[in-house]
Amino acid sequence: MVATTLAHNPRAGHWHAICAIMASESPGVEPTESDLYQALFLDCMGALLRAAYTMSMKESSTMSNPDALLNNYESSMFDESDLPAVKGDLIHKVRWTLGCPMDIPWLGASHDGYPFCATLPSYTKVRIHELRKDTIRSLQDDAALWLSAMSFGLLEAITRTRIPESLFLVQGAREGGSTLLSGQRILQFIAWWWTFVQQHYDDEDMQAERGREIAGLLRRALHALEEEYDDSTGMLRRAGLSSEERDNILFALLCLIVPLCLLVTTNSRWSPRLVPEVNYLNRFLSKREHFSLMIHMMQSCQKRLQKAGWCPSSTLSITSRQFLIMVISNLVQLPPVILPTPTSHARCTEQACEFYNVWDPDAYVPRHADRSCRCEYVRPPLDEVLDLLSKNVIPVVIFDGKSLQVLPSGATPYVAISHVWAQGMGSSTDDGLPGCVVRRIASLARTLHPERGAFWMDSLCVPKAKKQRQHAILHMSETYRDAASVLVIDDCIRTQCSANKPWRENLLRIATSAWVRRVWTLQEGLLARELCFEFLEGPVDVEKVWNLTTPMEDKVIPPVLSPWSLEELFTPVALVPVLGFRSTRRQRSVPETAVSHLVTLLHLRTTTKAEDELIAIGSLLPARVKTERLLAERDGPDVVERRMRAFLLQLSDVPRGVPFGQAPRMALPNFGWAPRALVDENAKDWWEGDGFGTCLHDGFVAEYFMLPFHVPSVPPSAVIPGVTESPDEGSWGVRVLHSASSTVHLVIDPSNSGRPFFDWPTVDALLFLTGDLSQAPVYDIPWSCLAVSITSESGFDDGDEGDDVPVESGTQRDHPLTVAVVAHWRFYRLDMNKEAQTLSKSLPSLPVDDPQKAWVKLR
C-alpha cells in the first residue's frame, strides 16, 4: 500500500505534518527513521479513514456525478445592508434569548467563487473537485475546508442565501491579528433570518419541507461536531491543532449551531406535528441525544472560563444546567471581576469557592473605602449594644457624620446590610469599622430611608462576648425579617451592575457574585421584605425593576417551547434561585421551607467555619429544629458532625433517600449513613416523595428493597475501563442477571478506591429505594444502591441454598434488621451493546431474584 501510494505521487504521504506534531509535543526530540516510517504508514491509514469519514458525509447519488451535487435551488446574494443594527432591540432579544455566537479562528479556506450548494457534502465535494488535480491537499487544507463547511456552508444551506466572505471574516482586534469569523456578524445574520422566516413560507407544505431540510442539516452538523472529538477521525486534531485550539473552535461552532436549533424548535411553523424531524433537535437540547457532545462542551466551557479567571464553582452552577447554552454563550464573553490579590480563585474547586473564606481570622483587617485612606475607626457604644442584646432587643445604629448612635430596632425603620466578610467589611462592635466605610454605608441607608438612615450590620451590632454574640445570632432571622429593607453590598455587583446595562447581563453578574456563594447570606436574602442590591447608581430593588413581584410557579420547561418563551430560562428563577424561591414563597405563603428546597439553595455555597452551616440557616429549618440545641454542642474537632446529628434527631422524620447520597458521611457511631453537611448534598436524595424513615440515637429505621448479594462468593471482579460515562477507568464491576425480567445490570464501585469487589468487607445485600429492577433506565442515569453487611444476630436464615435470605422477623418495623453501610455503589441497566462489552471483559456474573421489602436499621 505504501509503495503504490508513493509510486502514484511521491509527496502523497504528508508524513511531515505528523512529524511536526510529534516535534511540537516533545521539544528537542528528533524523529528517527522508524518514526518517519510509522508516520508514513499512519498517513496511509489516515487516508483510508478520511475516505470513510468523507463517504459518511456524502449522498450515494452524488458520488459518481459532481454536477448532481449542485441543487437547483434559487439563491440570492446576501447584502450587508440587510443586517439589523447592532444596538437594535432585535439583536438584543436574539442574543439573550437564543445565545450569542463567538468569534471563530479562520483556518484560511476559500469560500467565494464556487456555485451555491444546498448540503454540506456538496459544499465540500464541489471545492475538492474544482481544485487542480496536481494540487497537493494537506491535512491543514482539509481542516480549513471542514470549518468553512460548518460555518459558511451550513448557514448558506439553511437560509438558501449566498454569503460573501467579507460578511463574516474580520481581522483580530490586536495589530497583526489573525482572521476571525465574527460572532457579532453571525448574530446579526441569525437575527435577520429569524425575521425572514416569520415573513415567508406561508404555505403549510412548504413549511414542512423546509423544516425537514433545515432539521436534517442541523442534525448532520451535530454529528460532525461529535465526530471531531474523536482523535482518530477528527479533522482538526489530525491537522496539528492542539486540544485547546480544537476545543475552542468546536465550542464556538456549538454556540453558532445551538441558536439555530433553538430557532427551529421554538418556531410554531415547524412544530413536531408538521415536522417530526424537529423532535431530534428537541432531544439534543434536552441532553437526551449527543450527550457526550454536551459533556465535551461543558468541559471546554469550564476550562475557558477558569483560564479567564472565573471561579470554577460559580460558573459550574450555571454551565451544568440544562437548556442554558444561551446563558453560557453570553457568560464566556463577559470579563470576570479580577480582585486585587495574587491568589484570587486559585484554591477554588468545582465543589466550592474557597477564595471568600477568611483563612486567618487573627490577621483579618477591614478595608478602607479607598486604599489610600487612613481614617480613624468608628465604633458604637459597646455597653449600649450589650445592654439591648441582654434584653433580647436588636440594636441598630445611626451615623451623624462623626459618631454612631445606638437605638432599639423598634424605634425606627432600618436597613439590614448583607455582605461578604472576605470583601473587607467584617468586624465586631468592639473593633468597629473605618470611618469612610461607615460613612458610605450610612449614605446608602439614607438613600433607601431618608428619614433617619438607621441600619443594622453585624460588623457594628454583634459584639465579641460569647453570650451576647449568641443572643445576636439567635435573633438573626428576626433582624432581617423586621428590616424595612435588606441591602446587598458585593464588590462584583456594585462595580459591574448598572441600570444602563441589559438586565440579563446584570443577572449574570449577580449569579456569579460572592454573595450567592456564601451560606450566611442565604437567610439574609430569603427573609428580606424588600431586597435591594447596590449597583453603580446606588441601591436597586431588582424584584420591582425586573417585575419579579408576580410569583412564578416552579415548573419543568417542556422541550418544545413557544416563541420567546425561552426568555423564561434566562430569569432569576433559573440563575439566582434565591430570587425565584422568594416569589414562590410569597405566592404559597408556606410557613416552613422543605429541607429539600434548602439543599437546592445551599448548593455550592461555602462558609469559613463548617460548623456554622446549620446555625446560618437556623431560621429556615423546620420549626421543630431549635437553633439553641445546635449551639449547645460544645466546640471540638467533631462539632460539625455533632451538630448535624442533633439536627437529624430533632428532625426525626428523614427522607428515605438521604442514606443514598454520595457526599461525605459521618464517622459518629450509628450515623455512618448520614451526611456531614447539607451543602454537599443532592436535593433529589432529600425529596419527600420517596417517603420517610425515623432517625434514632442508635440508627436510621426505614423500609427498603433488599437484594442478597454476598460479594465474597462472587468470582474476582474485573476492571471496566470506559464502560460507563461517569466512573473512572479504574472502576470495578459485577454483572447482575435478573431472571424475572431477563435484564442485565452492572454494579460498580465509583469511589475511585481501586479495590476489586472481593477485597471489600463482607457485603451481604444491596438496598434500593425501589424494587422493580426492570424499570431501571437503560444505561442512562444510574440508580444508587447501598452495599450493607448484616450486623444483627437474628433476621437471617442460613439455609441449605447457601445464600442467606431475610426472614419475616427482619421485615417488621418494630424488629428491623440491623445493617452497617459498607459502600455506596451504582447500578446500571445494560443495553445489548454494553452487555456485549462487559462479556468481552470477562466480568463475573451473579444471578439474582427480585429484591424484597425489609425494614432495616442503618448504622
Tab-separated table of N, CA, C and O in Angstrom, residues 33 42 74 156 163 249 264 287 336 353 411 461 530 532 560 588 597 620 712 806 808 846:
chain	number	residue	atom	x	y	z
A	33	GLU	N	14.321	7.316	11.863
A	33	GLU	CA	13.826	6.705	10.631
A	33	GLU	C	12.594	5.847	10.918
A	33	GLU	O	11.652	5.811	10.128
A	42	LEU	N	0.976	5.636	9.086
A	42	LEU	CA	-0.236	6.209	9.662
A	42	LEU	C	-0.927	7.158	8.690
A	42	LEU	O	-2.147	7.274	8.673
A	74	GLU	N	-33.164	28.116	-5.863
A	74	GLU	CA	-32.914	29.532	-6.118
A	74	GLU	C	-32.203	30.122	-4.907
A	74	GLU	O	-32.573	29.866	-3.770
A	156	GLU	N	-25.413	28.985	4.571
A	156	GLU	CA	-25.936	29.140	3.209
A	156	GLU	C	-27.006	28.094	2.923
A	156	GLU	O	-28.069	28.418	2.365
A	163	ILE	N	-23.568	33.859	0.827
A	163	ILE	CA	-22.962	34.726	1.826
A	163	ILE	C	-21.524	35.005	1.417
A	163	ILE	O	-20.698	34.077	1.377
A	249	ILE	N	-12.542	25.986	18.900
A	249	ILE	CA	-13.277	26.047	17.638
A	249	ILE	C	-14.607	25.306	17.750
A	249	ILE	O	-15.667	25.808	17.337
A	264	VAL	N	-35.344	26.834	15.370
A	264	VAL	CA	-36.207	25.870	14.675
A	264	VAL	C	-37.221	25.259	15.637
A	264	VAL	O	-38.415	25.165	15.339
A	287	LYS	N	-30.461	17.161	26.199
A	287	LYS	CA	-29.345	16.266	26.537
A	287	LYS	C	-29.697	14.788	26.412
A	287	LYS	O	-28.992	13.940	26.933
A	336	PRO	N	-14.319	38.452	33.723
A	336	PRO	CA	-14.535	38.258	35.158
A	336	PRO	C	-14.043	39.451	35.956
A	336	PRO	O	-13.258	40.270	35.451
A	353	CYS	N	-16.182	27.442	46.381
A	353	CYS	CA	-15.355	28.633	46.222
A	353	CYS	C	-14.654	28.882	47.555
A	353	CYS	O	-15.303	29.197	48.554
A	411	ALA	N	-37.585	51.340	67.268
A	411	ALA	CA	-37.766	52.792	67.348
A	411	ALA	C	-37.799	53.458	65.982
A	411	ALA	O	-38.264	54.602	65.862
A	461	CYS	N	-23.002	45.677	65.108
A	461	CYS	CA	-24.065	45.378	66.069
A	461	CYS	C	-23.951	44.001	66.717
A	461	CYS	O	-24.837	43.594	67.466
A	530	GLU	N	-37.920	43.629	51.550
A	530	GLU	CA	-37.533	44.312	50.308
A	530	GLU	C	-36.044	44.070	50.125
A	530	GLU	O	-35.241	44.466	50.963
A	532	CYS	N	-32.667	44.721	48.105
A	532	CYS	CA	-32.025	45.658	47.185
A	532	CYS	C	-30.558	45.276	46.996
A	532	CYS	O	-29.931	44.696	47.892
A	560	VAL	N	-40.396	21.452	23.886
A	560	VAL	CA	-40.885	22.259	22.770
A	560	VAL	C	-41.458	23.542	23.352
A	560	VAL	O	-42.385	23.512	24.154
A	588	ARG	N	-47.203	31.090	47.781
A	588	ARG	CA	-47.756	29.953	48.504
A	588	ARG	C	-47.934	30.215	49.991
A	588	ARG	O	-48.646	29.477	50.665
A	597	HIS	N	-35.682	21.834	49.535
A	597	HIS	CA	-35.503	23.157	48.928
A	597	HIS	C	-34.259	23.840	49.485
A	597	HIS	O	-33.520	24.511	48.754
A	620	LEU	N	-34.443	28.976	58.822
A	620	LEU	CA	-35.114	28.382	57.668
A	620	LEU	C	-35.454	26.908	57.897
A	620	LEU	O	-36.220	26.331	57.129
A	712	PRO	N	-18.256	-12.011	48.613
A	712	PRO	CA	-17.168	-12.993	48.702
A	712	PRO	C	-17.400	-14.256	47.896
A	712	PRO	O	-16.452	-14.950	47.536
A	806	PRO	N	-33.471	-12.799	53.998
A	806	PRO	CA	-34.160	-12.248	55.160
A	806	PRO	C	-35.425	-13.039	55.451
A	806	PRO	O	-36.137	-13.460	54.553
A	808	GLU	N	-39.075	-13.353	57.987
A	808	GLU	CA	-40.180	-12.454	58.294
A	808	GLU	C	-39.838	-11.455	59.399
A	808	GLU	O	-40.219	-10.299	59.347
A	846	LEU	N	-23.668	-12.636	38.325
A	846	LEU	CA	-24.357	-13.071	39.528
A	846	LEU	C	-25.856	-13.101	39.260
A	846	LEU	O	-26.478	-12.055	39.090
